[in-house]
Every structure is written in C-alpha cells, then in structure tokens.
PDB file of N, CA and C in Angstrom:
ATOM      1  N   MET A 232     144.833 -54.034 270.007  1.00  0.00           N
ATOM      2  CA  MET A 232     145.894 -53.104 270.365  1.00  0.00           C
ATOM      3  C   MET A 232     146.321 -52.358 269.098  1.00  0.00           C
ATOM      4  N   SER A 233     146.386 -51.051 269.178  1.00  0.00           N
ATOM      5  CA  SER A 233     146.779 -50.269 268.011  1.00  0.00           C
ATOM      6  C   SER A 233     148.240 -49.863 268.109  1.00  0.00           C
ATOM      7  N   ALA A 234     148.843 -49.713 266.963  1.00  0.00           N
ATOM      8  CA  ALA A 234     150.245 -49.297 266.919  1.00  0.00           C
ATOM      9  C   ALA A 234     150.352 -47.811 267.232  1.00  0.00           C
ATOM     10  N   ALA A 235     151.439 -47.428 267.881  1.00  0.00           N
ATOM     11  CA  ALA A 235     151.685 -46.010 268.182  1.00  0.00           C
ATOM     12  C   ALA A 235     151.947 -45.257 266.889  1.00  0.00           C
ATOM     13  N   GLN A 236     151.515 -44.017 266.849  1.00  0.00           N
ATOM     14  CA  GLN A 236     151.767 -43.202 265.674  1.00  0.00           C
ATOM     15  C   GLN A 236     153.248 -42.853 265.610  1.00  0.00           C
ATOM     16  N   PRO A 237     153.842 -42.888 264.440  1.00  0.00           N
ATOM     17  CA  PRO A 237     155.252 -42.520 264.314  1.00  0.00           C
ATOM     18  C   PRO A 237     155.480 -41.085 264.781  1.00  0.00           C
ATOM     19  N   GLY A 238     156.508 -40.892 265.582  1.00  0.00           N
ATOM     20  CA  GLY A 238     156.871 -39.554 266.021  1.00  0.00           C
ATOM     21  C   GLY A 238     156.078 -39.046 267.209  1.00  0.00           C
ATOM     22  N   VAL A 239     155.101 -39.823 267.678  1.00  0.00           N
ATOM     23  CA  VAL A 239     154.307 -39.382 268.825  1.00  0.00           C
ATOM     24  C   VAL A 239     154.946 -39.928 270.090  1.00  0.00           C
ATOM     25  N   ASP A 240     155.291 -39.055 270.970  1.00  0.00           N
ATOM     26  CA  ASP A 240     155.929 -39.420 272.228  1.00  0.00           C
ATOM     27  C   ASP A 240     154.888 -39.993 273.174  1.00  0.00           C
ATOM     28  N   GLU A 241     155.285 -40.953 273.992  1.00  0.00           N
ATOM     29  CA  GLU A 241     154.389 -41.532 274.988  1.00  0.00           C
ATOM     30  C   GLU A 241     153.925 -40.474 275.988  1.00  0.00           C
ATOM     31  N   LYS A 242     154.807 -39.562 276.338  1.00  0.00           N
ATOM     32  CA  LYS A 242     154.507 -38.500 277.292  1.00  0.00           C
ATOM     33  C   LYS A 242     153.615 -37.447 276.630  1.00  0.00           C
ATOM     34  N   ARG A 243     152.593 -37.017 277.345  1.00  0.00           N
ATOM     35  CA  ARG A 243     151.698 -35.986 276.802  1.00  0.00           C
ATOM     36  C   ARG A 243     152.422 -34.634 276.820  1.00  0.00           C
ATOM     37  N   LEU A 244     152.421 -33.969 275.689  1.00  0.00           N
ATOM     38  CA  LEU A 244     153.091 -32.672 275.567  1.00  0.00           C
ATOM     39  C   LEU A 244     152.203 -31.571 276.142  1.00  0.00           C
ATOM     40  N   PRO A 245     152.810 -30.489 276.623  1.00  0.00           N
ATOM     41  CA  PRO A 245     152.048 -29.382 277.204  1.00  0.00           C
ATOM     42  C   PRO A 245     151.121 -28.727 276.188  1.00  0.00           C
ATOM     43  N   GLY A 246     150.026 -28.198 276.699  1.00  0.00           N
ATOM     44  CA  GLY A 246     149.081 -27.484 275.866  1.00  0.00           C
ATOM     45  C   GLY A 246     148.926 -26.044 276.320  1.00  0.00           C
ATOM     46  N   ILE A 247     148.722 -25.170 275.357  1.00  0.00           N
ATOM     47  CA  ILE A 247     148.499 -23.743 275.620  1.00  0.00           C
ATOM     48  C   ILE A 247     147.061 -23.421 275.237  1.00  0.00           C
ATOM     49  N   ARG A 248     146.402 -22.626 276.047  1.00  0.00           N
ATOM     50  CA  ARG A 248     145.030 -22.182 275.767  1.00  0.00           C
ATOM     51  C   ARG A 248     145.011 -20.661 275.869  1.00  0.00           C
ATOM     52  N   ILE A 249     144.664 -20.011 274.768  1.00  0.00           N
ATOM     53  CA  ILE A 249     144.563 -18.549 274.744  1.00  0.00           C
ATOM     54  C   ILE A 249     143.095 -18.199 274.530  1.00  0.00           C
ATOM     55  N   THR A 250     142.498 -17.571 275.537  1.00  0.00           N
ATOM     56  CA  THR A 250     141.105 -17.145 275.440  1.00  0.00           C
ATOM     57  C   THR A 250     141.096 -15.640 275.203  1.00  0.00           C
ATOM     58  N   TYR A 251     140.374 -15.220 274.173  1.00  0.00           N
ATOM     59  CA  TYR A 251     140.399 -13.812 273.758  1.00  0.00           C
ATOM     60  C   TYR A 251     138.968 -13.306 273.576  1.00  0.00           C
ATOM     61  N   CYS A 252     138.792 -12.006 273.696  1.00  0.00           N
ATOM     62  CA  CYS A 252     137.484 -11.382 273.566  1.00  0.00           C
ATOM     63  C   CYS A 252     137.176 -11.084 272.097  1.00  0.00           C
ATOM     64  N   THR A 253     136.064 -11.653 271.614  1.00  0.00           N
ATOM     65  CA  THR A 253     135.649 -11.376 270.238  1.00  0.00           C
ATOM     66  C   THR A 253     135.049  -9.982 270.116  1.00  0.00           C
ATOM     67  N   GLN A 254     134.414  -9.489 271.180  1.00  0.00           N
ATOM     68  CA  GLN A 254     133.823  -8.152 271.158  1.00  0.00           C
ATOM     69  C   GLN A 254     134.907  -7.083 271.011  1.00  0.00           C
ATOM     70  N   CYS A 255     136.039  -7.344 271.606  1.00  0.00           N
ATOM     71  CA  CYS A 255     137.169  -6.402 271.564  1.00  0.00           C
ATOM     72  C   CYS A 255     138.051  -6.610 270.330  1.00  0.00           C
ATOM     73  N   GLN A 256     137.735  -7.643 269.562  1.00  0.00           N
ATOM     74  CA  GLN A 256     138.470  -7.972 268.336  1.00  0.00           C
ATOM     75  C   GLN A 256     139.950  -8.278 268.604  1.00  0.00           C
ATOM     76  N   TRP A 257     140.187  -9.131 269.591  1.00  0.00           N
ATOM     77  CA  TRP A 257     141.548  -9.489 269.960  1.00  0.00           C
ATOM     78  C   TRP A 257     142.037 -10.795 269.328  1.00  0.00           C
ATOM     79  N   LEU A 258     141.346 -11.257 268.284  1.00  0.00           N
ATOM     80  CA  LEU A 258     141.773 -12.477 267.598  1.00  0.00           C
ATOM     81  C   LEU A 258     143.190 -12.348 267.047  1.00  0.00           C
ATOM     82  N   LEU A 259     143.503 -11.235 266.399  1.00  0.00           N
ATOM     83  CA  LEU A 259     144.844 -11.077 265.832  1.00  0.00           C
ATOM     84  C   LEU A 259     145.919 -11.102 266.908  1.00  0.00           C
ATOM     85  N   ARG A 260     145.640 -10.488 268.041  1.00  0.00           N
ATOM     86  CA  ARG A 260     146.588 -10.494 269.161  1.00  0.00           C
ATOM     87  C   ARG A 260     146.786 -11.923 269.675  1.00  0.00           C
ATOM     88  N   ALA A 261     145.688 -12.651 269.811  1.00  0.00           N
ATOM     89  CA  ALA A 261     145.762 -14.037 270.277  1.00  0.00           C
ATOM     90  C   ALA A 261     146.521 -14.902 269.270  1.00  0.00           C
ATOM     91  N   GLY A 262     146.244 -14.704 267.992  1.00  0.00           N
ATOM     92  CA  GLY A 262     146.937 -15.458 266.951  1.00  0.00           C
ATOM     93  C   GLY A 262     148.427 -15.162 266.908  1.00  0.00           C
ATOM     94  N   TRP A 263     148.768 -13.902 267.097  1.00  0.00           N
ATOM     95  CA  TRP A 263     150.185 -13.517 267.123  1.00  0.00           C
ATOM     96  C   TRP A 263     150.893 -14.173 268.313  1.00  0.00           C
ATOM     97  N   MET A 264     150.225 -14.171 269.472  1.00  0.00           N
ATOM     98  CA  MET A 264     150.835 -14.787 270.647  1.00  0.00           C
ATOM     99  C   MET A 264     151.002 -16.296 270.433  1.00  0.00           C
ATOM    100  N   ALA A 265     150.020 -16.936 269.819  1.00  0.00           N
ATOM    101  CA  ALA A 265     150.131 -18.364 269.508  1.00  0.00           C
ATOM    102  C   ALA A 265     151.320 -18.614 268.581  1.00  0.00           C
ATOM    103  N   GLN A 266     151.472 -17.769 267.574  1.00  0.00           N
ATOM    104  CA  GLN A 266     152.589 -17.899 266.641  1.00  0.00           C
ATOM    105  C   GLN A 266     153.926 -17.754 267.354  1.00  0.00           C
ATOM    106  N   GLU A 267     154.037 -16.790 268.238  1.00  0.00           N
ATOM    107  CA  GLU A 267     155.271 -16.585 268.993  1.00  0.00           C
ATOM    108  C   GLU A 267     155.616 -17.817 269.835  1.00  0.00           C
ATOM    109  N   LEU A 268     154.615 -18.375 270.503  1.00  0.00           N
ATOM    110  CA  LEU A 268     154.858 -19.550 271.344  1.00  0.00           C
ATOM    111  C   LEU A 268     155.233 -20.763 270.503  1.00  0.00           C
ATOM    112  N   LEU A 269     154.557 -20.952 269.384  1.00  0.00           N
ATOM    113  CA  LEU A 269     154.895 -22.072 268.509  1.00  0.00           C
ATOM    114  C   LEU A 269     156.275 -21.906 267.889  1.00  0.00           C
ATOM    115  N   SER A 270     156.658 -20.683 267.572  1.00  0.00           N
ATOM    116  CA  SER A 270     157.990 -20.435 267.007  1.00  0.00           C
ATOM    117  C   SER A 270     159.082 -20.745 268.017  1.00  0.00           C
ATOM    118  N   THR A 271     158.824 -20.449 269.277  1.00  0.00           N
ATOM    119  CA  THR A 271     159.829 -20.667 270.320  1.00  0.00           C
ATOM    120  C   THR A 271     159.872 -22.116 270.792  1.00  0.00           C
ATOM    121  N   PHE A 272     158.711 -22.699 271.055  1.00  0.00           N
ATOM    122  CA  PHE A 272     158.669 -24.024 271.682  1.00  0.00           C
ATOM    123  C   PHE A 272     158.444 -25.162 270.689  1.00  0.00           C
ATOM    124  N   GLY A 273     157.998 -24.838 269.478  1.00  0.00           N
ATOM    125  CA  GLY A 273     157.859 -25.818 268.405  1.00  0.00           C
ATOM    126  C   GLY A 273     157.229 -27.129 268.827  1.00  0.00           C
ATOM    127  N   THR A 274     157.943 -28.220 268.594  1.00  0.00           N
ATOM    128  CA  THR A 274     157.412 -29.548 268.866  1.00  0.00           C
ATOM    129  C   THR A 274     157.411 -29.910 270.347  1.00  0.00           C
ATOM    130  N   ASP A 275     157.834 -29.001 271.213  1.00  0.00           N
ATOM    131  CA  ASP A 275     157.742 -29.233 272.659  1.00  0.00           C
ATOM    132  C   ASP A 275     156.329 -28.957 273.172  1.00  0.00           C
ATOM    133  N   LEU A 276     155.470 -28.400 272.311  1.00  0.00           N
ATOM    134  CA  LEU A 276     154.076 -28.167 272.656  1.00  0.00           C
ATOM    135  C   LEU A 276     153.198 -29.188 271.939  1.00  0.00           C
ATOM    136  N   GLY A 277     152.181 -29.664 272.636  1.00  0.00           N
ATOM    137  CA  GLY A 277     151.247 -30.593 272.024  1.00  0.00           C
ATOM    138  C   GLY A 277     150.168 -29.882 271.241  1.00  0.00           C
ATOM    139  N   GLU A 278     149.797 -28.683 271.709  1.00  0.00           N
ATOM    140  CA  GLU A 278     148.769 -27.922 271.025  1.00  0.00           C
ATOM    141  C   GLU A 278     148.746 -26.493 271.528  1.00  0.00           C
ATOM    142  N   VAL A 279     148.245 -25.614 270.686  1.00  0.00           N
ATOM    143  CA  VAL A 279     147.928 -24.243 271.069  1.00  0.00           C
ATOM    144  C   VAL A 279     146.497 -24.017 270.599  1.00  0.00           C
ATOM    145  N   THR A 280     145.621 -23.696 271.541  1.00  0.00           N
ATOM    146  CA  THR A 280     144.206 -23.561 271.247  1.00  0.00           C
ATOM    147  C   THR A 280     143.761 -22.123 271.438  1.00  0.00           C
ATOM    148  N   LEU A 281     143.055 -21.581 270.451  1.00  0.00           N
ATOM    149  CA  LEU A 281     142.457 -20.255 270.561  1.00  0.00           C
ATOM    150  C   LEU A 281     140.982 -20.435 270.894  1.00  0.00           C
ATOM    151  N   VAL A 282     140.549 -19.767 271.977  1.00  0.00           N
ATOM    152  CA  VAL A 282     139.182 -19.921 272.458  1.00  0.00           C
ATOM    153  C   VAL A 282     138.493 -18.561 272.468  1.00  0.00           C
ATOM    154  N   PRO A 283     137.442 -18.384 271.641  1.00  0.00           N
ATOM    155  CA  PRO A 283     136.738 -17.109 271.645  1.00  0.00           C
ATOM    156  C   PRO A 283     135.934 -16.922 272.934  1.00  0.00           C
ATOM    157  N   GLY A 284     135.939 -15.691 273.426  1.00  0.00           N
ATOM    158  CA  GLY A 284     135.182 -15.348 274.620  1.00  0.00           C
ATOM    159  C   GLY A 284     134.619 -13.949 274.481  1.00  0.00           C
ATOM    160  N   THR A 285     134.066 -13.426 275.553  1.00  0.00           N
ATOM    161  CA  THR A 285     133.496 -12.080 275.573  1.00  0.00           C
ATOM    162  C   THR A 285     133.863 -11.404 276.884  1.00  0.00           C
ATOM    163  N   GLY A 286     133.453 -10.150 277.017  1.00  0.00           N
ATOM    164  CA  GLY A 286     133.633  -9.444 278.282  1.00  0.00           C
ATOM    165  C   GLY A 286     135.041  -8.958 278.562  1.00  0.00           C
ATOM    166  N   GLY A 287     135.834  -8.775 277.525  1.00  0.00           N
ATOM    167  CA  GLY A 287     137.178  -8.244 277.720  1.00  0.00           C
ATOM    168  C   GLY A 287     138.198  -9.266 278.178  1.00  0.00           C
ATOM    169  N   ILE A 288     137.894 -10.545 278.000  1.00  0.00           N
ATOM    170  CA  ILE A 288     138.807 -11.588 278.471  1.00  0.00           C
ATOM    171  C   ILE A 288     140.022 -11.721 277.552  1.00  0.00           C
ATOM    172  N   PHE A 289     141.176 -11.893 278.150  1.00  0.00           N
ATOM    173  CA  PHE A 289     142.393 -12.281 277.442  1.00  0.00           C
ATOM    174  C   PHE A 289     143.253 -13.021 278.449  1.00  0.00           C
ATOM    175  N   THR A 290     143.242 -14.351 278.357  1.00  0.00           N
ATOM    176  CA  THR A 290     144.010 -15.168 279.279  1.00  0.00           C
ATOM    177  C   THR A 290     144.859 -16.166 278.502  1.00  0.00           C
ATOM    178  N   ILE A 291     145.963 -16.545 279.125  1.00  0.00           N
ATOM    179  CA  ILE A 291     146.835 -17.575 278.558  1.00  0.00           C
ATOM    180  C   ILE A 291     147.105 -18.584 279.660  1.00  0.00           C
ATOM    181  N   SER A 292     146.798 -19.840 279.359  1.00  0.00           N
ATOM    182  CA  SER A 292     147.034 -20.929 280.301  1.00  0.00           C
ATOM    183  C   SER A 292     147.962 -21.953 279.668  1.00  0.00           C
ATOM    184  N   CYS A 293     148.750 -22.582 280.508  1.00  0.00           N
ATOM    185  CA  CYS A 293     149.630 -23.658 280.071  1.00  0.00           C
ATOM    186  C   CYS A 293     149.413 -24.831 281.012  1.00  0.00           C
ATOM    187  N   ASN A 294     148.957 -25.950 280.465  1.00  0.00           N
ATOM    188  CA  ASN A 294     148.655 -27.127 281.290  1.00  0.00           C
ATOM    189  C   ASN A 294     147.732 -26.779 282.450  1.00  0.00           C
ATOM    190  N   GLU A 295     146.698 -26.027 282.165  1.00  0.00           N
ATOM    191  CA  GLU A 295     145.689 -25.636 283.158  1.00  0.00           C
ATOM    192  C   GLU A 295     146.205 -24.627 284.193  1.00  0.00           C
ATOM    193  N   VAL A 296     147.443 -24.156 284.055  1.00  0.00           N
ATOM    194  CA  VAL A 296     147.996 -23.127 284.936  1.00  0.00           C
ATOM    195  C   VAL A 296     147.800 -21.776 284.258  1.00  0.00           C
ATOM    196  N   LEU A 297     147.103 -20.868 284.917  1.00  0.00           N
ATOM    197  CA  LEU A 297     146.891 -19.535 284.360  1.00  0.00           C
ATOM    198  C   LEU A 297     148.193 -18.748 284.457  1.00  0.00           C
ATOM    199  N   VAL A 298     148.794 -18.461 283.309  1.00  0.00           N
ATOM    200  CA  VAL A 298     150.066 -17.736 283.320  1.00  0.00           C
ATOM    201  C   VAL A 298     149.874 -16.248 283.059  1.00  0.00           C
ATOM    202  N   TRP A 299     148.763 -15.875 282.386  1.00  0.00           N
ATOM    203  CA  TRP A 299     148.514 -14.453 282.162  1.00  0.00           C
ATOM    204  C   TRP A 299     147.017 -14.193 282.109  1.00  0.00           C
ATOM    205  N   ASP A 300     146.591 -13.155 282.809  1.00  0.00           N
ATOM    206  CA  ASP A 300     145.205 -12.701 282.763  1.00  0.00           C
ATOM    207  C   ASP A 300     145.246 -11.186 282.619  1.00  0.00           C
ATOM    208  N   ARG A 301     144.686 -10.687 281.532  1.00  0.00           N
ATOM    209  CA  ARG A 301     144.732  -9.247 281.246  1.00  0.00           C
ATOM    210  C   ARG A 301     144.201  -8.426 282.419  1.00  0.00           C
ATOM    211  N   LYS A 302     143.131  -8.856 283.022  1.00  0.00           N
ATOM    212  CA  LYS A 302     142.540  -8.102 284.134  1.00  0.00           C
ATOM    213  C   LYS A 302     143.399  -8.197 285.393  1.00  0.00           C
ATOM    214  N   ARG A 303     143.864  -9.380 285.715  1.00  0.00           N
ATOM    215  CA  ARG A 303     144.680  -9.596 286.913  1.00  0.00           C
ATOM    216  C   ARG A 303     146.058  -8.951 286.789  1.00  0.00           C
ATOM    217  N   ASP A 304     146.677  -9.106 285.610  1.00  0.00           N
ATOM    218  CA  ASP A 304     148.066  -8.700 285.434  1.00  0.00           C
ATOM    219  C   ASP A 304     148.238  -7.319 284.816  1.00  0.00           C
ATOM    220  N   GLY A 305     147.140  -6.673 284.480  1.00  0.00           N
ATOM    221  CA  GLY A 305     147.213  -5.286 284.016  1.00  0.00           C
ATOM    222  C   GLY A 305     147.606  -5.108 282.569  1.00  0.00           C
ATOM    223  N   GLY A 306     146.766  -5.545 281.655  1.00  0.00           N
ATOM    224  CA  GLY A 306     147.014  -5.302 280.239  1.00  0.00           C
ATOM    225  C   GLY A 306     147.534  -6.527 279.529  1.00  0.00           C
ATOM    226  N   PHE A 307     148.266  -6.271 278.467  1.00  0.00           N
ATOM    227  CA  PHE A 307     148.764  -7.342 277.618  1.00  0.00           C
ATOM    228  C   PHE A 307     150.267  -7.508 277.821  1.00  0.00           C
ATOM    229  N   PRO A 308     150.729  -8.752 277.850  1.00  0.00           N
ATOM    230  CA  PRO A 308     152.164  -9.002 278.009  1.00  0.00           C
ATOM    231  C   PRO A 308     152.877  -8.873 276.671  1.00  0.00           C
ATOM    232  N   ASP A 309     154.179  -8.641 276.738  1.00  0.00           N
ATOM    233  CA  ASP A 309     154.945  -8.756 275.498  1.00  0.00           C
ATOM    234  C   ASP A 309     155.283 -10.236 275.304  1.00  0.00           C
ATOM    235  N   ALA A 310     155.695 -10.587 274.118  1.00  0.00           N
ATOM    236  CA  ALA A 310     155.949 -11.986 273.786  1.00  0.00           C
ATOM    237  C   ALA A 310     157.024 -12.598 274.676  1.00  0.00           C
ATOM    238  N   ALA A 311     158.077 -11.847 274.970  1.00  0.00           N
ATOM    239  CA  ALA A 311     159.168 -12.380 275.795  1.00  0.00           C
ATOM    240  C   ALA A 311     158.666 -12.780 277.179  1.00  0.00           C
ATOM    241  N   LYS A 312     157.792 -11.976 277.758  1.00  0.00           N
ATOM    242  CA  LYS A 312     157.258 -12.272 279.090  1.00  0.00           C
ATOM    243  C   LYS A 312     156.424 -13.553 279.067  1.00  0.00           C
ATOM    244  N   VAL A 313     155.562 -13.707 278.063  1.00  0.00           N
ATOM    245  CA  VAL A 313     154.740 -14.919 277.973  1.00  0.00           C
ATOM    246  C   VAL A 313     155.615 -16.149 277.768  1.00  0.00           C
ATOM    247  N   LYS A 314     156.641 -16.022 276.946  1.00  0.00           N
ATOM    248  CA  LYS A 314     157.545 -17.149 276.729  1.00  0.00           C
ATOM    249  C   LYS A 314     158.220 -17.566 278.034  1.00  0.00           C
ATOM    250  N   GLN A 315     158.616 -16.594 278.840  1.00  0.00           N
ATOM    251  CA  GLN A 315     159.225 -16.908 280.134  1.00  0.00           C
ATOM    252  C   GLN A 315     158.233 -17.613 281.054  1.00  0.00           C
ATOM    253  N   LEU A 316     156.997 -17.125 281.092  1.00  0.00           N
ATOM    254  CA  LEU A 316     155.981 -17.716 281.955  1.00  0.00           C
ATOM    255  C   LEU A 316     155.641 -19.140 281.526  1.00  0.00           C
ATOM    256  N   VAL A 317     155.545 -19.368 280.230  1.00  0.00           N
ATOM    257  CA  VAL A 317     155.277 -20.713 279.728  1.00  0.00           C
ATOM    258  C   VAL A 317     156.466 -21.617 280.012  1.00  0.00           C
ATOM    259  N   ARG A 318     157.654 -21.128 279.743  1.00  0.00           N
ATOM    260  CA  ARG A 318     158.876 -21.898 280.028  1.00  0.00           C
ATOM    261  C   ARG A 318     158.921 -22.313 281.489  1.00  0.00           C
ATOM    262  N   ASP A 319     158.551 -21.399 282.402  1.00  0.00           N
ATOM    263  CA  ASP A 319     158.584 -21.704 283.832  1.00  0.00           C
ATOM    264  C   ASP A 319     157.648 -22.850 284.196  1.00  0.00           C
ATOM    265  N   VAL A 320     156.602 -23.056 283.411  1.00  0.00           N
ATOM    266  CA  VAL A 320     155.666 -24.155 283.657  1.00  0.00           C
ATOM    267  C   VAL A 320     156.171 -25.452 283.031  1.00  0.00           C
ATOM    268  N   ILE A 321     156.648 -25.396 281.790  1.00  0.00           N
ATOM    269  CA  ILE A 321     156.964 -26.643 281.082  1.00  0.00           C
ATOM    270  C   ILE A 321     158.419 -27.088 281.181  1.00  0.00           C
ATOM    271  N   ASP A 322     159.349 -26.156 281.383  1.00  0.00           N
ATOM    272  CA  ASP A 322     160.775 -26.520 281.420  1.00  0.00           C
ATOM    273  C   ASP A 322     161.577 -25.388 282.075  1.00  0.00           C
ATOM    274  N   PRO A 323     161.524 -25.277 283.407  1.00  0.00           N
ATOM    275  CA  PRO A 323     162.142 -24.140 284.108  1.00  0.00           C
ATOM    276  C   PRO A 323     163.637 -23.947 283.839  1.00  0.00           C
ATOM    277  N   ASP A 324     164.335 -24.997 283.453  1.00  0.00           N
ATOM    278  CA  ASP A 324     165.779 -24.885 283.217  1.00  0.00           C
ATOM    279  C   ASP A 324     166.121 -24.464 281.795  1.00  0.00           C
ATOM    280  N   ARG A 325     165.125 -24.327 280.955  1.00  0.00           N
ATOM    281  CA  ARG A 325     165.361 -23.981 279.542  1.00  0.00           C
ATOM    282  C   ARG A 325     165.836 -22.534 279.414  1.00  0.00           C
ATOM    283  N   ASP A 326     166.855 -22.336 278.587  1.00  0.00           N
ATOM    284  CA  ASP A 326     167.363 -20.993 278.302  1.00  0.00           C
ATOM    285  C   ASP A 326     166.631 -20.458 277.077  1.00  0.00           C
ATOM    286  N   LEU A 327     166.038 -19.285 277.215  1.00  0.00           N
ATOM    287  CA  LEU A 327     165.323 -18.670 276.096  1.00  0.00           C
ATOM    288  C   LEU A 327     166.180 -17.680 275.319  1.00  0.00           C
ATOM    289  N   GLY A 328     167.463 -17.692 275.570  1.00  0.00           N
ATOM    290  CA  GLY A 328     168.364 -16.826 274.814  1.00  0.00           C
ATOM    291  C   GLY A 328     168.085 -15.366 275.035  1.00  0.00           C
ATOM    292  N   HIS A 329     167.867 -14.627 273.963  1.00  0.00           N
ATOM    293  CA  HIS A 329     167.707 -13.169 274.046  1.00  0.00           C
ATOM    294  C   HIS A 329     166.501 -12.769 274.906  1.00  0.00           C
ATOM    295  N   ALA A 330     165.464 -13.582 274.960  1.00  0.00           N
ATOM    296  CA  ALA A 330     164.279 -13.253 275.778  1.00  0.00           C
ATOM    297  C   ALA A 330     164.628 -13.240 277.258  1.00  0.00           C
ATOM    298  N   ASP A 331     165.570 -14.085 277.677  1.00  0.00           N
ATOM    299  CA  ASP A 331     166.009 -14.093 279.066  1.00  0.00           C
ATOM    300  C   ASP A 331     167.026 -12.991 279.355  1.00  0.00           C
ATOM    301  N   ARG A 332     167.953 -12.787 278.440  1.00  0.00           N
ATOM    302  CA  ARG A 332     169.007 -11.805 278.670  1.00  0.00           C
ATOM    303  C   ARG A 332     168.441 -10.389 278.808  1.00  0.00           C
ATOM    304  N   LYS A 333     167.400 -10.100 278.047  1.00  0.00           N
ATOM    305  CA  LYS A 333     166.805  -8.763 278.074  1.00  0.00           C
ATOM    306  C   LYS A 333     166.274  -8.423 279.471  1.00  0.00           C
ATOM    307  N   THR A 334     165.688  -9.398 280.163  1.00  0.00           N
ATOM    308  CA  THR A 334     165.112  -9.116 281.475  1.00  0.00           C
ATOM    309  C   THR A 334     166.134  -9.193 282.598  1.00  0.00           C
ATOM    310  N   LYS A 335     167.274  -9.838 282.372  1.00  0.00           N
ATOM    311  CA  LYS A 335     168.288  -9.941 283.407  1.00  0.00           C
ATOM    312  C   LYS A 335     169.145  -8.672 283.509  1.00  0.00           C
ATOM    313  N   ALA A 336     169.105  -7.852 282.480  1.00  0.00           N
ATOM    314  CA  ALA A 336     169.938  -6.646 282.450  1.00  0.00           C
ATOM    315  C   ALA A 336     169.462  -5.624 283.449  1.00  0.00           C
TER     316      ALA A 336
END
C-alpha cells in the first residue's frame, strides 16, 4: 500500500482538453485559452492538455463533455464564454465575477 501524495485530493479533479489545428497554426490560441482557464480555475483543475490536430479543428472539452467546437459553434469563443461553459460542467453554482456580470447585462 502506498501513501497518498501530500496535497492530492482523493476526488479526481476535472480535466480540460484543447485540440487545435497545427496546419492553421492555432497553437498560440490554444495556449492562451489554456492559460485563461488555469488562471481562473487554478487548482480546481487536474490538468489542461493541448492536443495537436489537423483539418481546421479547434475544440475544448471538459471531462469528456464537448463545450466548444469551432465548426459547430461558429468560430472561436472569447475567454469569458469558455470559462462559463467549463464552470457549467465542473461547478454550476460558481460565480465567475466580471465574466458573469458582462453577459447578464
């Protein structure tokens, strides 16, 4: 039996997967979105994974739930929208502060 790692919660933390098109050179966009999510959710996320793809793909999934697809949803989301979509999957009651107030107006 091994000892639990210090600071590691028994509950598995949510994971984010951002798949981006290398042909379209969307790595910087994917990296920026990962940074935004990590800045907002911090240690409430278990991981953020960047996955290279082709064919114009740009998708964001949270716990296997597709929250954004560039083709399905029509382009690229702003950071506030992605934060809301991720929040709705991992903690629907969480207040995102200014990101929520902007859309309620």
